[in-house]
Coordinates of N, CA and C in Angstrom, one line a residue:
M1 N -131.1 108.9 -37.2 CA -129.6 109.1 -37.1 C -129.2 109.5 -35.7
C2 N -129.9 110.4 -35.1 CA -129.6 110.9 -33.7 C -129.7 109.7 -32.7
V3 N -130.7 108.9 -32.9 CA -130.9 107.7 -32.0 C -129.7 106.8 -32.1
I4 N -129.2 106.5 -33.3 CA -128.0 105.6 -33.5 C -126.8 106.3 -32.8
L5 N -126.7 107.6 -33.0 CA -125.5 108.3 -32.5 C -125.5 108.3 -30.9
I6 N -126.7 108.5 -30.3 CA -126.8 108.4 -28.9 C -126.5 107.0 -28.4
R7 N -127.1 106.0 -29.0 CA -126.8 104.6 -28.6 C -125.3 104.3 -28.7
S8 N -124.7 104.7 -29.8 CA -123.3 104.4 -30.0 C -122.5 105.0 -28.9
L9 N -122.8 106.3 -28.6 CA -122.0 107.0 -27.5 C -122.2 106.3 -26.2
L10 N -123.4 105.9 -25.8 CA -123.7 105.2 -24.6 C -123.0 103.9 -24.5
L11 N -123.0 103.1 -25.6 CA -122.4 101.8 -25.6 C -120.9 101.9 -25.6
Y12 N -120.4 103.0 -26.2 CA -118.9 103.3 -26.2 C -118.4 103.5 -24.8
I13 N -119.2 104.4 -24.1 CA -118.8 104.7 -22.7 C -118.9 103.4 -21.9
L14 N -119.9 102.6 -22.1 CA -120.1 101.4 -21.3 C -118.9 100.4 -21.6
V15 N -118.5 100.2 -22.8 CA -117.4 99.3 -23.2 C -116.1 99.8 -22.6
I16 N -115.9 101.1 -22.6 CA -114.7 101.7 -22.0 C -114.7 101.4 -20.5
F17 N -115.8 101.6 -19.9 CA -115.9 101.3 -18.4 C -115.7 99.8 -18.2
A18 N -116.2 98.9 -19.0 CA -116.1 97.5 -18.8 C -114.6 97.1 -18.9
V19 N -113.9 97.6 -19.9 CA -112.5 97.2 -20.1 C -111.7 97.7 -19.0
R20 N -112.0 98.9 -18.5 CA -111.2 99.5 -17.3 C -111.5 98.6 -16.1
L21 N -112.8 98.2 -15.9 CA -113.1 97.4 -14.8 C -112.4 96.1 -14.8
M22 N -112.3 95.5 -15.9 CA -111.6 94.2 -16.0 C -110.1 94.3 -15.7
G23 N -109.5 95.5 -15.8 CA -108.1 95.6 -15.5 C -107.3 96.0 -16.7
K24 N -106.1 96.6 -16.4 CA -105.2 97.1 -17.4 C -104.7 96.0 -18.3
R25 N -104.6 94.8 -17.8 CA -104.0 93.7 -18.6 C -104.9 93.5 -19.8
Q26 N -106.2 93.8 -19.8 CA -107.0 93.6 -20.9 C -106.5 94.4 -22.1
L27 N -105.8 95.5 -21.9 CA -105.3 96.4 -22.9 C -104.1 95.8 -23.6
G28 N -103.4 94.9 -23.0 CA -102.2 94.4 -23.5 C -102.3 92.9 -23.8
E29 N -101.7 92.1 -23.0 CA -101.7 90.6 -23.2 C -102.9 90.0 -22.6
L30 N -103.7 89.3 -23.4 CA -104.9 88.7 -22.9 C -104.8 87.2 -22.6
Q31 N -105.4 86.8 -21.5 CA -105.5 85.4 -21.3 C -106.7 84.9 -22.1
P32 N -106.8 83.5 -22.4 CA -107.8 83.0 -23.2 C -109.2 83.4 -22.7
S33 N -109.5 83.4 -21.4 CA -110.8 83.8 -21.0 C -111.1 85.2 -21.2
E34 N -110.0 86.1 -21.0 CA -110.2 87.5 -21.2 C -110.4 87.8 -22.7
L35 N -109.8 87.1 -23.6 CA -110.0 87.3 -25.0 C -111.4 87.0 -25.4
V36 N -111.9 85.9 -24.8 CA -113.3 85.5 -25.1 C -114.3 86.6 -24.7
I37 N -114.1 87.1 -23.4 CA -115.0 88.1 -22.9 C -114.9 89.4 -23.8
T38 N -113.7 89.8 -24.2 CA -113.5 91.0 -25.0 C -114.3 90.8 -26.3
I39 N -114.2 89.7 -27.0 CA -114.8 89.5 -28.2 C -116.4 89.5 -28.1
L40 N -116.9 88.8 -27.0 CA -118.3 88.8 -26.7 C -118.8 90.2 -26.5
V41 N -118.1 91.0 -25.7 CA -118.6 92.3 -25.3 C -118.6 93.2 -26.6
S42 N -117.6 93.1 -27.5 CA -117.6 93.9 -28.7 C -118.8 93.5 -29.6
N43 N -119.1 92.2 -29.7 CA -120.2 91.7 -30.6 C -121.5 92.1 -30.0
I44 N -121.7 92.0 -28.7 CA -123.0 92.4 -28.1 C -123.2 93.9 -28.2
A45 N -122.2 94.7 -28.1 CA -122.4 96.1 -28.2 C -122.8 96.6 -29.5
T46 N -122.5 95.8 -30.6 CA -123.0 96.2 -31.9 C -124.4 96.0 -32.2
L47 N -125.1 95.1 -31.4 CA -126.5 94.7 -31.7 C -127.4 95.9 -31.6
P48 N -127.5 96.6 -30.5 CA -128.4 97.8 -30.4 C -128.0 98.9 -31.3
I49 N -126.8 99.0 -31.8 CA -126.4 100.0 -32.7 C -126.9 99.7 -34.1
E50 N -126.8 98.4 -34.5 CA -127.2 98.0 -35.9 C -128.8 98.0 -36.0
D51 N -129.5 97.7 -35.0 CA -130.9 97.5 -35.0 C -131.5 98.4 -34.0
V52 N -132.2 99.5 -34.4 CA -132.7 100.5 -33.5 C -134.0 99.9 -32.8
N53 N -134.5 98.8 -33.3 CA -135.7 98.2 -32.6 C -135.3 97.4 -31.4
I54 N -134.0 97.1 -31.2 CA -133.5 96.4 -30.0 C -133.3 97.4 -28.9
P55 N -133.9 97.2 -27.8 CA -133.7 98.1 -26.6 C -132.2 98.2 -26.2
V56 N -131.7 99.3 -25.8 CA -130.4 99.5 -25.4 C -130.0 98.5 -24.2
M57 N -131.0 98.3 -23.3 CA -130.8 97.4 -22.2 C -130.5 96.0 -22.6
V58 N -130.9 95.6 -23.8 CA -130.6 94.3 -24.3 C -129.1 94.1 -24.5
G59 N -128.4 95.2 -24.8 CA -126.9 95.2 -24.9 C -126.2 95.5 -23.6
V60 N -126.8 96.4 -22.8 CA -126.2 96.8 -21.6 C -126.1 95.6 -20.6
T61 N -127.3 94.9 -20.4 CA -127.4 93.9 -19.4 C -126.4 92.7 -19.6
P62 N -126.3 92.1 -20.8 CA -125.3 91.0 -20.9 C -123.8 91.5 -20.8
I63 N -123.6 92.8 -21.2 CA -122.2 93.3 -21.1 C -121.8 93.4 -19.7
L64 N -122.7 94.0 -18.8 CA -122.4 94.1 -17.4 C -122.3 92.7 -16.8
A65 N -123.1 91.8 -17.2 CA -123.1 90.4 -16.7 C -121.8 89.7 -17.0
L66 N -121.3 89.9 -18.2 CA -120.0 89.2 -18.7 C -118.9 89.9 -17.9
V67 N -118.9 91.2 -17.7 CA -117.8 91.8 -17.0 C -117.8 91.3 -15.5
C68 N -118.9 91.3 -14.9 CA -119.0 90.8 -13.5 C -118.5 89.3 -13.4
F69 N -118.9 88.5 -14.4 CA -118.4 87.1 -14.5 C -116.9 87.1 -14.6
E70 N -116.3 87.9 -15.4 CA -114.9 87.9 -15.6 C -114.1 88.4 -14.4
V71 N -114.7 89.4 -13.7 CA -114.1 89.8 -12.4 C -114.2 88.7 -11.4
L72 N -115.3 88.0 -11.3 CA -115.4 86.8 -10.4 C -114.4 85.7 -10.7
V73 N -114.3 85.4 -12.0 CA -113.3 84.4 -12.4 C -111.9 84.8 -12.1
S74 N -111.6 86.0 -12.3 CA -110.2 86.5 -11.9 C -110.0 86.4 -10.4
W75 N -111.0 86.7 -9.6 CA -110.9 86.5 -8.2 C -110.7 85.0 -7.8
L76 N -111.5 84.2 -8.4 CA -111.4 82.7 -8.2 C -110.0 82.2 -8.6
D77 N -109.4 82.8 -9.7 CA -108.1 82.4 -10.1 C -107.1 82.6 -9.0
L78 N -107.2 83.7 -8.3 CA -106.3 84.1 -7.3 C -106.4 83.1 -6.1
K79 N -107.6 82.7 -5.8 CA -107.8 81.8 -4.7 C -107.5 80.3 -5.0
F80 N -107.7 79.9 -6.2 CA -107.6 78.5 -6.6 C -106.7 78.4 -7.8
P81 N -105.4 78.1 -7.6 CA -104.4 78.0 -8.7 C -104.8 76.9 -9.7
R82 N -105.4 75.8 -9.2 CA -105.7 74.8 -10.1 C -106.8 75.2 -11.2
L83 N -107.7 76.1 -10.7 CA -108.7 76.6 -11.6 C -108.1 77.5 -12.6
R84 N -107.1 78.3 -12.2 CA -106.4 79.2 -13.1 C -105.7 78.4 -14.2
K85 N -105.0 77.3 -13.7 CA -104.3 76.4 -14.7 C -105.3 75.8 -15.7
L86 N -106.5 75.5 -15.2 CA -107.5 74.9 -16.1 C -108.0 75.9 -17.1
I87 N -108.2 77.1 -16.7 CA -108.8 78.1 -17.6 C -107.7 78.7 -18.5
S88 N -106.6 79.1 -17.9 CA -105.6 79.8 -18.7 C -104.5 79.0 -19.2
G89 N -104.3 77.7 -18.7 CA -103.2 76.9 -19.0 C -102.0 77.2 -18.2
S90 N -100.8 76.7 -18.6 CA -99.6 77.0 -17.9 C -98.5 77.3 -18.9
P91 N -97.5 78.0 -18.5 CA -96.3 78.3 -19.4 C -95.6 77.0 -19.9
K92 N -95.1 77.0 -21.1 CA -94.4 75.9 -21.6 C -93.0 76.2 -22.0
I93 N -92.0 75.4 -21.6 CA -90.6 75.7 -21.9 C -90.4 75.1 -23.3
V94 N -89.9 75.9 -24.2 CA -89.6 75.5 -25.6 C -88.2 75.4 -25.9
V95 N -87.3 76.1 -25.1 CA -85.9 76.0 -25.2 C -85.3 75.9 -23.8
R96 N -84.6 74.8 -23.6 CA -84.1 74.5 -22.2 C -82.6 74.2 -22.4
G97 N -81.7 75.0 -21.7 CA -80.3 74.8 -21.8 C -79.8 74.9 -23.2
G98 N -80.4 75.8 -24.0 CA -80.0 76.0 -25.4 C -80.5 74.9 -26.3
C99 N -81.2 73.9 -25.9 CA -81.8 72.9 -26.7 C -83.3 73.1 -26.9
I100 N -83.7 72.9 -28.2 CA -85.1 73.1 -28.5 C -85.9 71.9 -28.1
E101 N -87.0 72.1 -27.4 CA -87.9 71.0 -27.0 C -88.9 70.8 -28.1
R102 N -88.6 69.8 -29.0 CA -89.5 69.6 -30.1 C -90.9 69.1 -29.7
D103 N -90.9 68.3 -28.7 CA -92.2 67.7 -28.3 C -93.2 68.8 -27.8
I104 N -92.6 69.8 -27.1 CA -93.4 70.9 -26.6 C -93.9 71.8 -27.7
L105 N -93.0 72.0 -28.7 CA -93.4 72.8 -29.9 C -94.5 72.1 -30.6
R106 N -94.5 70.8 -30.7 CA -95.5 70.0 -31.4 C -96.8 70.1 -30.6
E107 N -96.7 70.1 -29.3 CA -97.9 70.1 -28.4 C -98.6 71.5 -28.5
L108 N -97.8 72.5 -28.7 CA -98.3 73.9 -28.8 C -98.7 74.2 -30.2
R109 N -98.4 73.3 -31.2 CA -98.6 73.6 -32.6 C -97.8 74.8 -33.0
F110 N -96.6 74.9 -32.5 CA -95.7 76.0 -32.7 C -94.7 75.5 -33.8
S111 N -94.7 76.2 -35.0 CA -93.8 75.8 -36.0 C -92.4 76.5 -35.8
V112 N -91.4 76.0 -36.5 CA -90.1 76.6 -36.4 C -90.1 78.1 -36.7
D113 N -90.9 78.4 -37.8 CA -91.0 79.8 -38.2 C -91.7 80.6 -37.1
D114 N -92.6 80.1 -36.4 CA -93.3 80.8 -35.3 C -92.2 81.1 -34.2
L115 N -91.4 80.1 -33.9 CA -90.4 80.3 -32.8 C -89.4 81.4 -33.2
L116 N -88.9 81.3 -34.5 CA -87.9 82.2 -35.0 C -88.5 83.7 -35.0
M117 N -89.8 83.8 -35.4 CA -90.4 85.1 -35.4 C -90.5 85.7 -34.0
A118 N -90.9 84.8 -33.0 CA -91.0 85.3 -31.7 C -89.6 85.7 -31.1
L119 N -88.6 85.0 -31.5 CA -87.2 85.4 -31.1 C -86.8 86.7 -31.7
R120 N -87.1 86.9 -33.0 CA -86.8 88.1 -33.7 C -87.4 89.3 -33.0
S121 N -88.7 89.1 -32.5 CA -89.3 90.2 -31.8 C -88.6 90.6 -30.6
K122 N -87.7 89.7 -30.1 CA -86.9 90.0 -28.9 C -85.5 90.4 -29.3
D123 N -85.3 90.8 -30.6 CA -84.0 91.2 -31.2 C -83.0 90.0 -31.1
I124 N -83.5 88.8 -31.2 CA -82.6 87.7 -31.3 C -82.7 87.0 -32.6
F125 N -81.6 87.0 -33.4 CA -81.6 86.4 -34.7 C -80.8 85.1 -34.8
D126 N -80.2 84.8 -33.7 CA -79.3 83.6 -33.7 C -79.8 82.7 -32.6
L127 N -80.2 81.4 -32.9 CA -80.7 80.5 -31.9 C -79.6 80.2 -30.9
D128 N -78.4 80.3 -31.3 CA -77.3 80.0 -30.4 C -77.2 80.9 -29.2
E129 N -77.9 82.1 -29.3 CA -77.8 83.0 -28.2 C -78.8 82.7 -27.1
V130 N -79.8 81.7 -27.4 CA -80.9 81.5 -26.4 C -80.5 80.4 -25.4
Q131 N -80.6 80.7 -24.2 CA -80.4 79.7 -23.1 C -81.7 79.1 -22.7
F132 N -82.7 79.9 -22.6 CA -84.0 79.5 -22.1 C -85.1 80.3 -22.7
A133 N -86.2 79.6 -23.1 CA -87.4 80.3 -23.7 C -88.7 79.7 -23.2
I134 N -89.6 80.5 -22.9 CA -90.9 80.0 -22.4 C -92.0 80.7 -23.2
V135 N -93.0 79.8 -23.6 CA -94.2 80.4 -24.2 C -95.2 80.6 -23.1
E136 N -95.6 81.9 -22.8 CA -96.5 82.2 -21.7 C -97.9 81.9 -22.1
T137 N -98.8 81.9 -21.1 CA -100.2 81.6 -21.3 C -100.9 82.5 -22.2
T138 N -100.3 83.7 -22.4 CA -100.9 84.7 -23.3 C -100.4 84.5 -24.8
G139 N -99.5 83.6 -25.0 CA -98.9 83.3 -26.3 C -97.6 84.0 -26.6
S140 N -97.2 85.0 -25.7 CA -96.0 85.6 -25.9 C -94.8 84.7 -25.4
V141 N -93.6 85.0 -25.9 CA -92.5 84.2 -25.6 C -91.5 85.0 -24.8
S142 N -91.1 84.5 -23.6 CA -90.1 85.1 -22.8 C -88.8 84.4 -23.0
V143 N -87.7 85.2 -23.1 CA -86.4 84.6 -23.5 C -85.3 85.0 -22.5
M144 N -84.4 84.1 -22.2 CA -83.2 84.4 -21.4 C -82.0 84.1 -22.3
K145 N -81.2 85.0 -22.5 CA -80.0 84.8 -23.4 C -78.9 84.0 -22.6
K146 N -78.0 83.4 -23.3 CA -76.8 82.8 -22.7 C -76.0 83.9 -22.2
P147 N -75.2 83.7 -21.1 CA -74.4 84.7 -20.5 C -73.4 85.3 -21.5
S148 N -72.9 84.5 -22.4 CA -71.9 85.0 -23.4 C -72.5 85.9 -24.4
A149 N -73.9 85.8 -24.6 CA -74.6 86.7 -25.6 C -75.3 87.8 -25.0
D150 N -75.4 87.8 -23.7 CA -76.2 88.9 -23.0 C -75.3 90.1 -22.7
A151 N -75.9 91.3 -22.8 CA -75.2 92.5 -22.5 C -74.8 92.6 -21.0
P152 N -73.6 93.0 -20.7 CA -73.2 93.1 -19.3 C -73.9 94.2 -18.6
T153 N -74.2 94.0 -17.3 CA -74.9 95.0 -16.5 C -73.9 95.9 -15.7
R154 N -74.3 96.9 -15.1 CA -73.4 97.7 -14.3 C -72.8 96.9 -13.1
A155 N -73.7 96.0 -12.6 CA -73.1 95.2 -11.5 C -72.0 94.3 -12.0
D156 N -72.2 93.7 -13.2 CA -71.1 92.9 -13.8 C -69.8 93.7 -14.0
M157 N -69.9 94.9 -14.3 CA -68.8 95.8 -14.6 C -68.3 96.5 -13.3
R158 N -69.0 96.2 -12.2 CA -68.6 96.8 -10.9 C -68.7 98.3 -10.9
I159 N -69.8 98.8 -11.6 CA -70.0 100.3 -11.6 C -71.1 100.6 -10.6
K160 N -70.8 101.5 -9.7 CA -71.8 101.9 -8.7 C -72.8 102.8 -9.3
S161 N -74.1 102.7 -9.0 CA -75.1 103.5 -9.5 C -76.2 103.7 -8.4
E162 N -76.9 104.8 -8.5 CA -78.0 105.0 -7.6 C -79.3 104.8 -8.3
G163 N -80.2 104.1 -7.6 CA -81.5 103.9 -8.2 C -82.5 105.0 -7.9
N164 N -82.6 105.9 -9.0 CA -83.5 107.0 -8.9 C -84.8 106.8 -9.7
D165 N -85.9 107.4 -9.2 CA -87.1 107.3 -10.0 C -87.0 108.1 -11.3
P166 N -87.8 107.8 -12.3 CA -87.7 108.6 -13.5 C -88.3 110.0 -13.3
P167 N -87.9 111.0 -14.2 CA -88.4 112.3 -14.1 C -90.0 112.3 -14.1
V168 N -90.6 113.3 -13.5 CA -92.0 113.5 -13.5 C -92.4 114.7 -14.3
L169 N -93.5 114.7 -15.0 CA -94.0 115.8 -15.8 C -94.7 116.9 -14.9
I170 N -94.1 118.1 -14.8 CA -94.7 119.1 -13.9 C -95.4 120.2 -14.7
I171 N -95.1 120.4 -16.0 CA -95.8 121.3 -16.9 C -96.1 120.5 -18.2
S172 N -97.3 120.5 -18.6 CA -97.8 119.9 -19.8 C -98.6 120.9 -20.6
D173 N -98.0 121.2 -21.8 CA -98.7 122.1 -22.7 C -99.2 123.4 -22.0
G174 N -98.3 124.0 -21.3 CA -98.7 125.3 -20.7 C -99.5 125.3 -19.4
S175 N -99.7 124.1 -18.8 CA -100.4 123.9 -17.6 C -99.7 123.1 -16.6
F176 N -99.8 123.5 -15.3 CA -99.1 122.8 -14.2 C -99.8 121.5 -14.0
V177 N -99.0 120.5 -13.6 CA -99.5 119.2 -13.2 C -99.3 119.1 -11.6
D178 N -100.4 119.5 -10.9 CA -100.3 119.7 -9.5 C -99.8 118.5 -8.7
K179 N -100.2 117.3 -9.1 CA -99.8 116.1 -8.4 C -98.3 115.9 -8.5
A180 N -97.8 116.2 -9.7 CA -96.4 116.0 -10.0 C -95.5 117.0 -9.2
L181 N -96.1 118.3 -9.1 CA -95.4 119.3 -8.4 C -95.2 118.9 -6.9
S182 N -96.3 118.3 -6.3 CA -96.3 117.9 -5.0 C -95.3 116.7 -4.8
A183 N -95.3 115.8 -5.7 CA -94.4 114.7 -5.7 C -92.9 115.1 -5.8
A184 N -92.7 116.2 -6.5 CA -91.3 116.7 -6.7 C -90.9 117.7 -5.6
N185 N -91.8 118.0 -4.7 CA -91.6 118.9 -3.6 C -91.2 120.3 -4.1
L186 N -92.0 120.7 -5.2 CA -91.8 122.0 -5.8 C -93.1 122.8 -5.7
S187 N -93.0 124.1 -5.7 CA -94.2 125.0 -5.7 C -94.3 125.7 -7.0
R188 N -95.4 126.2 -7.3 CA -95.6 127.0 -8.5 C -94.7 128.2 -8.6
S189 N -94.6 128.9 -7.5 CA -93.7 130.1 -7.4 C -92.3 129.8 -7.7
V190 N -91.8 128.6 -7.3 CA -90.4 128.3 -7.5 C -90.2 128.0 -9.0
V191 N -91.1 127.3 -9.6 CA -91.0 126.9 -11.1 C -91.2 128.2 -11.9
E192 N -92.1 129.1 -11.5 CA -92.2 130.4 -12.2 C -91.0 131.2 -12.2
T193 N -90.3 131.2 -11.0 CA -89.0 131.9 -10.9 C -88.0 131.4 -11.8
V194 N -87.9 130.0 -11.9 CA -87.0 129.4 -12.8 C -87.2 129.8 -14.2
L195 N -88.5 129.7 -14.6 CA -88.9 130.1 -16.0 C -88.6 131.5 -16.3
K196 N -88.8 132.4 -15.3 CA -88.6 133.8 -15.5 C -87.1 134.1 -15.8
S197 N -86.3 133.3 -15.1 CA -84.8 133.5 -15.3 C -84.4 133.1 -16.7
L198 N -85.2 132.3 -17.3 CA -85.0 131.8 -18.7 C -85.7 132.7 -19.7
G199 N -86.5 133.7 -19.2 CA -87.2 134.6 -20.1 C -88.5 133.9 -20.6
M200 N -89.1 133.0 -19.8 CA -90.2 132.3 -20.3 C -91.4 132.4 -19.3
T201 N -92.6 132.1 -19.7 CA -93.7 132.0 -18.8 C -94.2 130.5 -18.9
V202 N -95.1 130.2 -18.0 CA -95.7 128.9 -17.9 C -96.4 128.6 -19.2
K203 N -97.1 129.5 -19.8 CA -97.9 129.3 -21.0 C -97.1 129.0 -22.2
E204 N -95.8 129.4 -22.1 CA -94.9 129.2 -23.3 C -94.2 127.9 -23.2
V205 N -94.4 127.1 -22.1 CA -93.7 125.8 -21.9 C -94.6 124.7 -22.5
F206 N -93.9 123.9 -23.3 CA -94.6 122.7 -23.8 C -94.5 121.5 -22.9
I207 N -93.2 121.3 -22.5 CA -92.9 120.2 -21.6 C -91.9 120.6 -20.6
M208 N -92.1 120.3 -19.3 CA -91.1 120.5 -18.3 C -91.1 119.3 -17.3
T209 N -90.0 118.7 -17.2 CA -89.9 117.5 -16.3 C -88.8 117.8 -15.3
T210 N -88.9 117.0 -14.2 CA -87.8 117.1 -13.1 C -87.6 115.8 -12.5
D211 N -86.4 115.5 -12.0 CA -86.2 114.2 -11.3 C -85.8 114.5 -9.8
A212 N -85.5 113.4 -9.1 CA -85.2 113.5 -7.7 C -84.0 114.4 -7.4
A213 N -83.0 114.4 -8.4 CA -81.8 115.2 -8.2 C -82.0 116.7 -8.5
G214 N -83.2 117.1 -8.9 CA -83.5 118.5 -9.2 C -83.2 118.9 -10.6
K215 N -82.8 117.9 -11.5 CA -82.5 118.3 -12.9 C -83.8 118.4 -13.6
C216 N -84.0 119.5 -14.4 CA -85.2 119.8 -15.1 C -84.9 119.9 -16.6
F217 N -85.9 119.4 -17.4 CA -85.8 119.5 -18.8 C -87.0 120.4 -19.2
I218 N -86.7 121.4 -20.0 CA -87.7 122.4 -20.4 C -87.7 122.6 -21.9
A219 N -88.8 122.4 -22.5 CA -89.0 122.6 -24.0 C -90.1 123.5 -24.2
D220 N -89.9 124.6 -25.0 CA -91.0 125.6 -25.2 C -91.8 125.2 -26.4
K221 N -92.8 125.9 -26.7 CA -93.8 125.7 -27.8 C -93.3 126.1 -29.1
K222 N -92.2 126.9 -29.1 CA -91.6 127.4 -30.4 C -90.7 126.4 -31.1
G223 N -90.4 125.3 -30.3 CA -89.5 124.3 -30.9 C -88.0 124.7 -30.8
S224 N -87.7 125.6 -29.8 CA -86.3 126.0 -29.6 C -85.5 124.9 -28.9
P225 N -84.2 124.9 -28.9 CA -83.4 123.9 -28.2 C -83.9 123.9 -26.8
P226 N -84.0 122.7 -26.2 CA -84.4 122.6 -24.8 C -83.4 123.1 -23.8
H227 N -83.9 123.5 -22.7 CA -83.1 124.0 -21.6 C -83.0 122.9 -20.5
I228 N -81.8 122.8 -19.9 CA -81.6 121.9 -18.8 C -81.3 122.7 -17.6
F229 N -82.2 122.6 -16.6 CA -82.1 123.4 -15.4 C -81.7 122.5 -14.2
T230 N -80.8 122.8 -13.5 CA -80.4 122.1 -12.2 C -80.4 123.1 -11.1
I231 N -80.6 122.6 -9.9 CA -80.6 123.5 -8.7 C -79.2 124.1 -8.6
G232 N -79.1 125.5 -8.7 CA -77.8 126.1 -8.6 C -77.3 126.7 -10.0
G233 N -78.0 126.3 -11.1 CA -77.6 126.8 -12.4 C -78.5 126.5 -13.5
I234 N -78.4 127.2 -14.6 CA -79.2 127.0 -15.7 C -78.3 126.9 -17.0
S235 N -78.6 126.0 -17.8 CA -77.8 125.9 -19.1 C -78.8 125.5 -20.2
S236 N -78.4 125.7 -21.4 CA -79.1 125.3 -22.6 C -78.4 124.2 -23.3
D237 N -79.2 123.2 -23.7 CA -78.7 122.0 -24.4 C -78.9 122.3 -25.9
K238 N -77.8 122.6 -26.6 CA -77.8 122.9 -28.0 C -77.6 121.7 -28.9
D239 N -77.4 120.5 -28.3 CA -77.2 119.3 -29.1 C -78.5 118.8 -29.7

């Protein structure tokens, strides 16, 4: 039992390393070649676990070889677009100018139900709202709504806005996140002073975030209403 546990742990770490090495895209939308590699890696990893007579290296070697091959293929894809098109295919337009391309749907073996389901996943329930739709090489569908059905943007409404980065997490479950503190140009002493004015300590904070404007969101571990801190004043959000 201990041997199987140790083998499982080693192969688990190896597969995690392999997936990270292949890139973050492996965790989301997979290209055909990436899906094949992922399936092969998972199947090979189970062999040394199921049969203790099989050396661990019998599983490790092909996994590393497949990962290296996938990295090489990804690099070749960047250098040779024709190879990428051969391996991964190319996006297909299924709705153009509001009209459904029946021939393309037939070529992709995409039924009407498949198309409607893909549109519903984009919160579109009426085909009349669709101006343009593309089936990507991963199988996902990208949709552009008609201008009359699309929500207006701030630019459309002539509303001026500043592009600020999202808030960063500077305290997580009672501990400082040093990289975030540096990015926010804050020191521990400044944050501790802010918390002291609220009658709190760092250990009592569950989440604290701050943005470029100096606005902070503070939630404690007791589940009390969060505090909103801005440079120059402190207030509690009771909503």
